[in-house]
Amino acid sequence: MEIQNNVYLLNAYKYMIKNLKVIFNFMKNNKTKYISKDVEILQTQLDNFFFNKKEPIVISLQGYWGIGKTYFWHNYIKHREQEDEHVYISLFGVNSLDDINRKIILKISDRAKISDKLQSFVGSSKVFGIDLSSAISVIDKKDFEDIIICFDDFERISPNLSISEVLGFISELKEQHKCKIVMINNNEILKEQDELYHQKIIRYGKENLNNDKKLLEDLEQKELMENIFGDDKKEKSKDSKQTNIRYILTSTNNYEIFEQFSEKIVDVKLRYEPSVDDLVNILKTDETKYIDFDFISKMFNTFENKNKKFNLRLMKQVVLKLEVIKDLLNSEEIEVSYKRGLIFNIARLVVKENIKSFKIRVSFGGLDASYTEYEKELFDLIYRHSFDIAKIKLILVEKSKQNKEWKAKTNLKEELNTKYFQYLYDMNYSDKEFSKEFFEMMENSEYDLVSLLSLGTFQWYIELLSKIDEVNKKKYEEFYEQKVKEYIEQNIDTLEKLDSFLANEFITTLNKNNELKKFYEEQKLQKQEEVVTSLTKEKIIKLIEDVRMNNTFFENEKILNGISYEQHKKWIITDSKYFENVLKLMKQLQGFSGNNPLQKFYDKTIEIYKKLYRKKQYKNKMEFVINHLNLKGLVNDK
């Protein structure tokens, strides 16, 4: 039990240090400005109970877990210049009531009268090591009248100190010494702790005991990814059959004890209920101007769990992670939507909440929450507090450029449509004005109008301009042909891969213009020749092998059909491996009953075989080929 208690204290200590630093680092000289009127009312009530009345009182200051009750209390006392009359006692790490007594006596021992009494009692102004219960008895009750004692961290109370002891002591301070006391507590957390009666330690197999730390970290990361980013990341552990699970069982009833005792000693229950915006304002400083706090506020407002929604600690933890990516958030090259996406993904991992982005997009239209490009870096940030800034900046800057261009194209398209509908509905908007302004918009555009509008729409606009402004008809038609040719040149690789609707539109449009149709065929042929020319003989051999083994006839028909007759003939004569693979492919092609995608390649190869058969040095080899392919009727000895 002693070892278990020590482990508990060590973990609690680490937790307290981590989170108290989070809060107290934000305590500034300036008074915190709250938006919520509820906080102002609370401050007024505390003033009345503590400074306007003389009688002793016990106040329970309640609020959600992590909302910043401790921060509020210290800030409240500090700005009422009462710090010298205030004793703050964190129950974390306190092992006995003597520890609490010592803190109280040390605080009030500086007062002249009390110091004299203590000196006469112990013969020295030092109070360490004395019988504190006896020492406190020599101090008059009136000496405690101005002292405000704050008891905090009931949720982190040491197993060596029972809550009933503390509450009994508080009752004594009030009744016997006339103290004014505030208890900072969240009873729901005590209840949750009582219900959470076990801790689980996971170990993966005996052979992995030395790597527990890494395995536990990997497991935590995997579980967090599954919970936050959805079912697509869920995988069953390969080691699941080897998993050993060990439990440490504990049990407490602190919640019931606190409820029973507090009913007898608490005079007033007050709640600290700032808004999310209040908590966000606490985090704002001159050094954090690069952070979009409005966006953070919106995120936290979407939480249903109140202990997460109103949680200053979690907000601060998010801010600490954002400090690591400060350069990204400050970069003018990265669009706001990607910055918000970063904040969004970091926040939901810190808070461990599967925040739904659509709830935030209602207020913030620009939010790109995709994380796949920097998934590993996200976990480095969460678990190691490091982030590959250079790598992610390159990705987000490029995405920002693409998005900026997309927006510009979308705006141009909308402007063209708006201009057209203005012409359609405005009876005072003349043909001449419209044709001049509309054509200038298209002519001055740096973008591909065919891709932007679709070929059919672009053609329709040109036909409209040519109809209402016949004087400049030739100029419009030349502009149209120029833009379509540019489109064909830039997209020759993908034109034949368009879906059926777009492909039909494209072919139909080309059939109306012989010049464009001819240009398209020339570009297609040139592209095929460039592709084939760029491929080495070895690559062609591998391509033929792939066609044979994987039946990729249609995928590679352009390349194989595009091999020139002379090149094909040369490789058949000079390379045995090429010769062998071509022959095997030819045998396969004879099995096609319908349309043969490699018909040109097949016919070309047959012609080469026939010519080689007529040459004396190749005749015997070609006779084997012809017999193998059953082509005797296609050749003769003439």
XYZ file of C-alpha atoms in Angstrom:
638
model
C 0.000 0.000 0.000
C 2.852 2.383 0.833
C 4.428 1.816 -2.602
C 1.078 2.367 -4.273
C 0.608 5.627 -2.351
C 4.062 6.823 -3.348
C 3.310 6.082 -7.005
C 0.034 7.928 -6.648
C 1.736 10.962 -5.118
C 4.427 11.005 -7.779
C 1.887 10.917 -10.601
C -0.273 13.510 -8.878
C 2.736 15.747 -8.368
C 3.673 15.563 -12.052
C 0.097 16.321 -13.012
C -0.170 19.296 -10.684
C 3.138 20.829 -11.780
C 2.209 20.469 -15.423
C -1.206 22.052 -15.057
C -0.498 24.697 -12.424
C 2.318 26.050 -14.576
C -0.186 26.252 -17.382
C -2.431 28.539 -15.355
C -0.054 30.656 -13.301
C 2.118 31.572 -16.267
C -0.811 33.697 -17.383
C -1.173 35.710 -14.212
C -0.330 39.269 -15.217
C -0.260 42.543 -13.347
C -3.352 43.748 -15.163
C -6.731 42.682 -13.914
C -8.463 40.061 -16.024
C -11.369 41.503 -17.989
C -14.379 39.244 -18.087
C -17.155 39.453 -20.638
C -19.605 37.442 -18.543
C -21.662 39.416 -16.010
C -21.878 36.269 -13.886
C -18.201 36.649 -12.976
C -18.709 40.280 -11.984
C -21.609 39.223 -9.758
C -19.430 36.515 -8.190
C -16.672 39.022 -7.413
C -19.195 41.368 -5.799
C -20.559 38.548 -3.649
C -17.058 37.550 -2.510
C -16.292 41.184 -1.637
C -19.425 41.310 0.482
C -18.736 38.081 2.392
C -15.008 38.559 2.938
C -14.495 42.314 3.301
C -17.818 43.880 4.257
C -18.706 41.452 7.074
C -16.781 40.435 10.184
C -18.353 37.074 10.983
C -16.642 33.819 9.985
C -17.901 32.025 6.900
C -17.186 28.978 4.749
C -17.781 29.410 1.034
C -17.690 26.600 -1.495
C -16.431 27.944 -4.834
C -17.463 25.469 -7.490
C -17.023 25.198 -11.221
C -16.222 22.803 -14.040
C -12.997 20.824 -13.985
C -10.148 22.868 -15.474
C -12.212 26.035 -15.827
C -9.579 28.078 -13.975
C -11.070 28.397 -10.504
C -7.600 28.557 -8.919
C -6.483 31.186 -11.423
C -9.609 33.200 -10.744
C -9.108 33.064 -6.967
C -5.466 34.174 -7.049
C -6.298 36.917 -9.515
C -9.235 38.034 -7.370
C -7.166 38.213 -4.137
C -4.204 39.852 -5.839
C -6.195 42.757 -7.191
C -7.875 43.414 -3.852
C -4.479 43.845 -2.212
C -5.256 41.066 0.231
C -2.382 38.722 -0.529
C -0.713 39.412 2.817
C -3.920 38.391 4.599
C -4.458 35.300 2.493
C -3.387 31.703 3.128
C -3.556 29.402 0.099
C -3.417 25.681 0.891
C -3.232 23.112 -1.884
C -4.177 19.705 -0.519
C -1.973 18.116 -3.098
C 1.071 16.636 -1.376
C -0.188 17.500 2.135
C 0.180 14.422 4.335
C -1.132 15.674 7.673
C -3.098 18.419 9.388
C 0.188 19.595 10.921
C 1.337 20.538 7.423
C -1.761 22.715 7.056
C -1.269 24.229 10.527
C 2.316 25.071 9.675
C 1.298 26.953 6.547
C -1.279 28.973 8.451
C 1.114 29.864 11.308
C 3.911 30.775 8.920
C 1.556 33.126 7.127
C 0.309 34.974 10.210
C 3.549 34.815 12.213
C 4.839 37.996 10.574
C 2.242 40.054 12.377
C 3.909 41.834 15.304
C 1.534 40.709 18.067
C 1.411 37.115 16.899
C 5.182 36.980 16.477
C 5.648 38.090 20.107
C 3.248 35.437 21.362
C 4.983 32.686 19.384
C 8.400 33.806 20.601
C 7.255 33.669 24.190
C 5.795 30.203 23.498
C 8.810 28.615 21.768
C 11.613 31.045 22.606
C 12.255 31.798 18.959
C 10.485 33.199 15.933
C 11.014 29.892 14.097
C 8.033 27.589 14.167
C 9.366 24.494 12.447
C 9.453 21.378 14.565
C 7.211 22.644 17.365
C 3.896 21.245 18.515
C 1.741 23.238 16.092
C -1.568 22.351 17.662
C -0.286 23.848 20.909
C 1.224 26.856 19.144
C -2.003 27.770 17.378
C -3.830 27.660 20.726
C -1.850 30.650 22.053
C -3.048 32.868 19.205
C -6.185 34.876 19.963
C -9.269 34.303 17.866
C -9.331 37.955 16.846
C -5.908 37.510 15.247
C -7.593 35.270 12.645
C -10.372 37.721 11.791
C -8.737 39.236 8.737
C -7.212 36.000 7.489
C -8.838 34.359 4.471
C -7.879 30.705 4.078
C -8.340 29.013 0.705
C -8.394 25.208 0.485
C -7.828 23.868 -3.040
C -7.217 20.558 -4.862
C -9.687 18.338 -3.022
C -9.597 16.194 -6.161
C -5.851 15.572 -5.687
C -5.871 14.925 -1.959
C -3.187 12.513 -0.761
C -4.237 9.008 0.322
C -2.438 9.809 3.602
C -4.944 12.552 4.399
C -8.670 11.896 4.499
C -11.216 14.401 3.277
C -13.175 13.981 6.502
C -10.120 15.132 8.495
C -9.715 18.221 6.333
C -13.380 19.149 6.474
C -13.394 18.668 10.257
C -10.368 20.944 10.527
C -12.082 23.570 8.364
C -15.097 23.434 10.657
C -12.795 23.993 13.643
C -11.103 26.973 11.965
C -14.475 28.551 11.402
C -16.102 27.774 14.741
C -13.116 28.016 17.108
C -10.882 30.562 15.356
C -13.505 32.596 13.477
C -11.725 32.210 10.110
C -13.115 33.094 6.708
C -12.643 30.169 4.396
C -13.156 29.383 0.717
C -13.089 25.814 -0.565
C -12.343 25.428 -4.300
C -13.871 22.172 -5.427
C -15.576 20.221 -8.173
C -17.636 17.454 -6.601
C -18.389 15.818 -9.937
C -14.690 15.032 -10.399
C -14.621 13.389 -6.962
C -17.591 11.297 -8.059
C -15.893 10.300 -11.304
C -12.746 9.354 -9.415
C -14.738 7.118 -7.082
C -16.423 5.448 -10.053
C -13.101 5.003 -11.832
C -12.066 2.335 -9.334
C -9.325 0.680 -11.365
C -6.209 1.549 -13.306
C -5.106 -0.555 -16.232
C -1.497 -1.287 -17.179
C -1.075 -2.981 -20.559
C 1.908 -5.192 -21.392
C 2.567 -6.811 -24.775
C 4.031 -10.282 -24.243
C 6.978 -11.325 -22.101
C 9.472 -10.804 -24.878
C 8.544 -7.114 -25.113
C 8.797 -6.135 -21.444
C 11.898 -4.030 -22.098
C 10.023 -1.994 -24.706
C 6.913 -1.232 -22.645
C 7.323 2.521 -22.896
C 7.467 2.538 -26.687
C 4.654 -0.011 -27.005
C 2.364 1.917 -24.683
C 3.076 5.124 -26.567
C 2.318 3.466 -29.920
C -0.885 1.996 -28.512
C -1.978 5.350 -27.137
C -1.315 7.025 -30.473
C -3.269 4.341 -32.343
C -6.261 4.553 -29.998
C -6.254 8.343 -30.148
C -6.189 8.267 -33.953
C -9.110 5.822 -34.034
C -11.203 7.920 -31.657
C -10.451 11.311 -33.199
C -10.085 10.672 -36.917
C -12.673 7.957 -37.465
C -13.091 4.305 -38.305
C -10.848 4.370 -41.377
C -7.813 4.202 -39.095
C -8.947 1.269 -36.974
C -6.748 -1.794 -37.129
C -6.508 -4.842 -34.938
C -3.174 -5.273 -33.243
C -1.083 -8.119 -34.602
C 0.003 -8.832 -31.039
C -3.510 -8.962 -29.611
C -3.277 -12.691 -28.843
C -0.089 -12.140 -26.885
C -1.438 -9.258 -24.822
C -1.278 -9.597 -21.044
C -3.396 -7.166 -18.983
C -2.694 -6.428 -15.331
C -5.045 -4.393 -13.098
C -4.383 -2.408 -9.936
C -7.648 -2.046 -8.031
C -8.384 0.897 -5.753
C -11.567 2.235 -4.190
C -12.624 5.507 -2.531
C -15.833 7.201 -1.383
C -14.545 10.785 -1.167
C -17.606 12.137 -2.977
C -20.083 10.872 -0.373
C -17.867 12.034 2.512
C -17.472 15.498 1.014
C -21.196 15.844 0.361
C -22.139 14.838 3.908
C -19.581 17.030 5.682
C -19.904 20.053 3.425
C -23.655 20.249 4.074
C -22.857 20.890 7.743
C -20.014 23.393 7.372
C -20.595 25.265 4.080
C -22.550 28.500 4.493
C -22.687 29.603 0.861
C -22.170 27.819 -2.441
C -20.998 30.024 -5.288
C -20.181 29.087 -8.888
C -17.426 30.404 -11.072
C -19.034 30.388 -14.525
C -17.087 32.410 -17.060
C -17.943 32.094 -20.733
C -15.621 30.372 -23.207
C -14.725 33.842 -24.490
C -13.750 34.861 -20.945
C -11.291 31.970 -20.755
C -9.927 32.680 -24.212
C -9.349 36.319 -23.239
C -7.165 35.158 -20.352
C -4.825 33.512 -22.875
C -4.521 36.519 -25.164
C -1.228 38.361 -24.906
C 0.916 40.497 -27.188
C 3.037 37.400 -27.828
C 0.063 35.289 -28.992
C -1.402 37.637 -31.594
C -0.572 35.109 -34.305
C -3.216 32.718 -32.910
C -6.791 32.841 -34.200
C -8.491 32.923 -30.793
C -11.923 33.525 -32.299
C -11.565 30.183 -34.023
C -10.421 28.474 -30.803
C -13.408 29.952 -28.980
C -15.745 28.605 -31.640
C -14.224 25.131 -31.334
C -14.556 24.952 -27.564
C -18.117 26.233 -27.740
C -19.052 23.162 -29.810
C -18.116 20.745 -27.000
C -20.969 19.051 -25.178
C -18.782 17.920 -22.282
C -18.768 20.950 -19.955
C -15.488 19.910 -18.292
C -13.849 20.142 -21.724
C -15.801 23.125 -23.004
C -14.904 25.342 -20.041
C -11.350 24.127 -19.565
C -8.611 26.717 -19.278
C -5.940 24.029 -18.897
C -6.861 22.386 -22.191
C -6.994 25.752 -23.943
C -3.534 26.546 -22.657
C -2.231 23.163 -23.766
C -3.532 23.915 -27.254
C -1.788 27.300 -27.175
C 1.484 25.674 -26.066
C 1.327 23.331 -29.071
C 0.552 26.244 -31.385
C 3.697 28.008 -30.176
C 5.694 25.242 -31.894
C 4.092 26.049 -35.271
C 4.222 29.826 -34.797
C 6.130 30.292 -38.069
C 3.376 28.514 -39.994
C 0.616 30.562 -38.370
C 2.551 33.765 -39.075
C 3.248 32.894 -42.710
C 1.442 35.102 -45.216
C 2.026 32.453 -47.900
C -0.325 29.999 -46.183
C -4.054 30.568 -46.504
C -6.197 31.036 -43.406
C -8.195 27.875 -44.152
C -5.068 25.708 -43.815
C -3.957 27.509 -40.648
C -7.363 26.867 -39.123
C -7.127 23.258 -40.259
C -3.861 22.899 -38.344
C -5.358 24.467 -35.216
C -8.446 22.282 -35.579
C -6.481 19.011 -35.826
C -4.109 19.922 -32.999
C -6.989 20.942 -30.740
C -8.975 17.745 -31.189
C -5.908 15.635 -30.433
C -5.047 17.658 -27.316
C -8.634 17.661 -26.061
C -9.167 14.068 -27.269
C -12.493 15.042 -28.775
C -13.796 14.086 -32.223
C -14.839 17.625 -33.105
C -17.103 17.738 -36.149
C -15.734 20.297 -38.584
C -19.146 21.053 -40.120
C -20.233 22.652 -36.828
C -17.428 25.185 -37.159
C -17.662 25.719 -40.926
C -21.055 27.340 -40.379
C -19.261 30.336 -38.863
C -15.842 29.884 -40.488
C -16.248 29.083 -44.169
C -12.531 28.529 -44.697
C -11.464 25.358 -42.892
C -9.375 22.622 -44.481
C -9.169 19.851 -41.882
C -7.410 17.229 -44.036
C -4.497 15.824 -42.076
C -3.085 12.990 -44.202
C -0.178 15.109 -45.481
C 1.096 15.691 -41.946
C -0.342 12.856 -39.851
C 3.054 11.754 -38.485
C 4.060 15.330 -37.725
C 0.816 15.825 -35.784
C 1.693 13.025 -33.402
C 5.262 14.272 -33.092
C 3.761 17.550 -31.944
C 1.352 15.954 -29.462
C 3.763 13.423 -27.956
C 7.192 14.995 -28.505
C 6.366 18.703 -28.772
C 8.229 18.912 -32.095
C 7.087 19.539 -35.649
C 8.786 19.461 -39.070
C 8.015 23.085 -39.936
C 9.980 23.190 -43.213
C 8.300 20.091 -44.663
C 4.746 21.115 -43.806
C 5.286 24.699 -44.907
C 6.206 23.510 -48.419
C 3.031 21.424 -48.541
C 0.705 24.133 -47.233
C 2.240 26.920 -49.320
C 1.733 24.829 -52.476
C -1.825 23.979 -51.473
C -2.457 27.659 -50.751
C -1.223 28.627 -54.219
C -3.482 26.059 -55.824
C -6.442 27.165 -53.729
C -5.782 30.817 -54.520
C -5.723 30.031 -58.227
C -8.909 27.999 -57.912
C -10.646 30.908 -56.179
C -9.467 33.331 -58.862
C -10.809 31.025 -61.571
C -14.101 30.633 -59.740
C -14.417 34.409 -59.369
C -13.733 34.937 -63.081
C -16.347 32.350 -64.019
C -18.893 34.034 -61.745
C -18.022 37.460 -63.152
C -18.540 36.214 -66.714
C -21.884 34.675 -65.775
C -22.915 37.853 -63.960
C -21.958 39.955 -66.963
C -23.955 37.712 -69.284
C -27.097 37.853 -67.096
C -26.710 41.616 -66.844
C -26.816 41.757 -70.629
C -29.790 39.384 -70.709
C -31.980 41.290 -68.225
C -30.804 44.909 -68.505
C -32.652 46.425 -71.451
C -30.361 49.470 -71.416
C -27.174 47.382 -71.664
C -26.334 47.531 -75.368
C -24.867 44.779 -77.558
C -21.823 46.919 -78.226
C -21.127 47.565 -74.539
C -21.590 43.949 -73.594
C -19.454 42.473 -76.413
C -16.623 44.921 -75.675
C -16.609 44.375 -71.891
C -17.239 40.642 -72.039
C -14.519 39.944 -74.598
C -12.014 42.091 -72.669
C -12.664 39.952 -69.578
C -11.892 36.768 -71.525
C -8.977 38.223 -73.486
C -7.254 39.576 -70.357
C -7.641 36.340 -68.462
C -4.469 34.337 -67.819
C -6.430 31.143 -67.310
C -7.461 28.301 -69.602
C -10.966 29.364 -70.635
C -11.854 25.960 -72.095
C -11.155 24.196 -68.786
C -12.788 27.009 -66.844
C -16.055 27.212 -68.795
C -16.138 23.844 -70.641
C -15.574 23.704 -74.385
C -19.294 23.857 -75.175
C -19.945 26.942 -73.023
C -16.865 28.737 -74.349
C -17.977 28.027 -77.933
C -21.479 29.278 -77.121
C -20.139 32.579 -75.742
C -18.000 33.077 -78.860
C -20.977 32.364 -81.130
C -23.025 34.902 -79.140
C -20.337 37.588 -79.520
C -20.002 36.826 -83.230
C -23.757 37.176 -83.653
C -24.242 40.492 -81.830
C -20.954 42.027 -83.047
C -20.428 40.847 -86.648
C -17.781 43.494 -87.271
C -15.377 41.643 -84.961
C -16.567 38.142 -85.832
C -13.219 37.049 -87.311
C -11.369 38.293 -84.204
C -13.644 36.237 -81.942
C -13.265 33.085 -84.072
C -9.466 33.399 -84.161
C -9.419 33.890 -80.399
C -11.578 30.787 -80.008
C -9.300 28.613 -82.177
C -6.202 29.896 -80.387
C -7.606 29.033 -76.939
C -8.872 25.607 -78.007
C -5.488 24.757 -79.571
C -3.744 25.785 -76.353
C -6.154 23.575 -74.436
C -5.469 20.595 -76.739
C -1.691 21.052 -76.429
C -1.819 21.196 -72.643
C -4.270 18.320 -72.213
C -3.485 15.920 -75.045
C -2.603 13.180 -72.534
C -6.000 13.237 -70.855
C -8.490 14.185 -73.560
C -9.296 10.611 -74.510
C -9.712 9.697 -70.824
C -12.570 12.153 -70.304
C -15.866 10.728 -69.105
C -18.374 9.888 -71.814
C -20.331 13.159 -71.557
C -17.285 15.428 -71.795
C -15.692 13.251 -74.454
C -18.832 13.420 -76.625
C -19.007 17.198 -76.148
C -15.376 17.562 -77.161
C -15.651 15.331 -80.250
C -18.916 16.995 -81.321
C -17.319 20.437 -81.005
C -14.243 19.412 -82.983
C -16.380 17.948 -85.768
C -17.785 21.437 -86.358
C -14.325 22.858 -87.030
C -12.034 21.057 -89.487
C -9.061 23.176 -88.519
C -9.331 22.188 -84.844
C -10.026 18.540 -85.676
C -6.920 18.371 -87.856
C -4.857 20.070 -85.155
C -6.095 17.575 -82.567
C -5.148 14.567 -84.732
C -1.695 16.025 -85.395
C -1.105 16.664 -81.696
C -2.254 13.157 -80.795
C 0.079 11.575 -83.337
C 2.984 13.769 -82.253
C 2.387 12.863 -78.629
C 2.344 9.174 -79.410
C 5.623 9.483 -81.289
C 7.177 11.426 -78.400
C 6.116 8.781 -75.910
C 7.440 5.917 -78.020
C 10.666 7.731 -78.843
C 11.283 8.432 -75.180
C 11.032 4.735 -74.337
C 14.120 2.588 -74.578
C 14.067 -0.913 -76.086
C 14.356 -2.368 -72.568
C 11.291 -0.432 -71.411
C 9.326 -1.599 -74.442
C 10.265 -5.212 -73.630
C 9.039 -4.770 -70.055
C 5.879 -3.167 -71.377
C 5.223 -6.145 -73.684
C 5.813 -8.520 -70.768
C 3.296 -6.560 -68.680
C 0.728 -6.707 -71.519
C 1.214 -10.457 -71.828
C 1.130 -11.252 -68.101
C -1.560 -8.794 -66.961
C -3.690 -8.412 -70.113
C -3.152 -4.622 -70.215
C -3.845 -4.479 -73.959
C -6.099 -1.438 -73.952
C -3.962 0.533 -71.485
C -0.874 0.269 -73.720
C -2.311 0.242 -77.203
C -1.152 3.783 -78.025
C 2.461 3.030 -77.220
C 2.690 -0.344 -78.964
C 0.668 0.791 -81.970
C 2.865 3.895 -82.137
C 6.190 2.030 -82.538
C 7.488 2.937 -85.960
C 7.812 0.218 -88.586
C 11.567 0.671 -88.996
C 12.282 0.722 -85.258
C 10.148 -2.359 -84.693
C 11.873 -4.216 -87.521
C 15.347 -3.253 -86.284
C 14.676 -4.504 -82.736
C 13.199 -7.798 -83.999
C 16.364 -8.430 -86.020
C 18.924 -7.263 -83.451
C 17.539 -8.356 -80.067
C 16.580 -11.953 -79.337
C 14.669 -11.064 -76.157
C 12.603 -8.493 -78.014
C 11.998 -11.002 -80.818
C 10.836 -13.673 -78.336
C 8.445 -11.379 -76.423
C 6.894 -9.995 -79.600
C 6.260 -13.522 -80.916
C 4.592 -14.582 -77.662
C 2.429 -11.464 -77.721
C 1.445 -12.102 -81.350
C 0.219 -15.577 -80.386
C -1.939 -14.042 -77.635
C -3.371 -11.426 -79.995
C -4.612 -14.163 -82.305
C -6.966 -15.183 -79.516
C -9.043 -11.952 -79.813
C -12.445 -12.692 -81.353
C -13.609 -9.105 -81.448
C -11.899 -5.721 -81.596
C -8.135 -6.109 -81.216
C -6.718 -3.021 -79.426
C -3.259 -3.793 -80.856
C -4.402 -4.359 -84.447
C -1.909 -1.852 -85.831
C 0.926 -3.476 -83.918
C -0.228 -6.917 -85.112
C -0.495 -5.944 -88.788
C 2.844 -4.142 -88.688
C 4.543 -7.199 -87.203
C 3.016 -9.554 -89.819
C 4.379 -7.331 -92.593
C 7.845 -7.476 -91.033
C 7.673 -11.292 -90.760
C 6.675 -11.570 -94.432
C 9.550 -9.352 -95.554
C 12.097 -11.199 -93.441
C 10.798 -14.545 -94.777
C 11.798 -13.495 -98.288
C 15.389 -12.847 -97.185
C 17.636 -15.893 -97.378
C 19.445 -15.325 -94.058
C 16.117 -15.138 -92.131
C 13.966 -17.611 -94.083
C 14.410 -20.674 -91.853
C 13.709 -18.688 -88.673
C 10.680 -16.992 -90.228
C 9.332 -20.341 -91.401
C 9.228 -21.419 -87.746
C 7.418 -18.184 -86.848
C 4.880 -18.553 -89.666
C 4.148 -22.165 -88.753
C 3.826 -21.214 -85.080
C 1.285 -18.511 -85.954
C -0.497 -20.562 -88.683
C 0.237 -17.928 -91.355
C 1.259 -20.192 -94.286
C -1.400 -18.762 -96.543
C -0.047 -15.231 -96.106
C 3.447 -15.822 -97.494
C 5.003 -17.257 -100.644
C 8.489 -17.755 -101.991
C 8.285 -15.088 -104.661
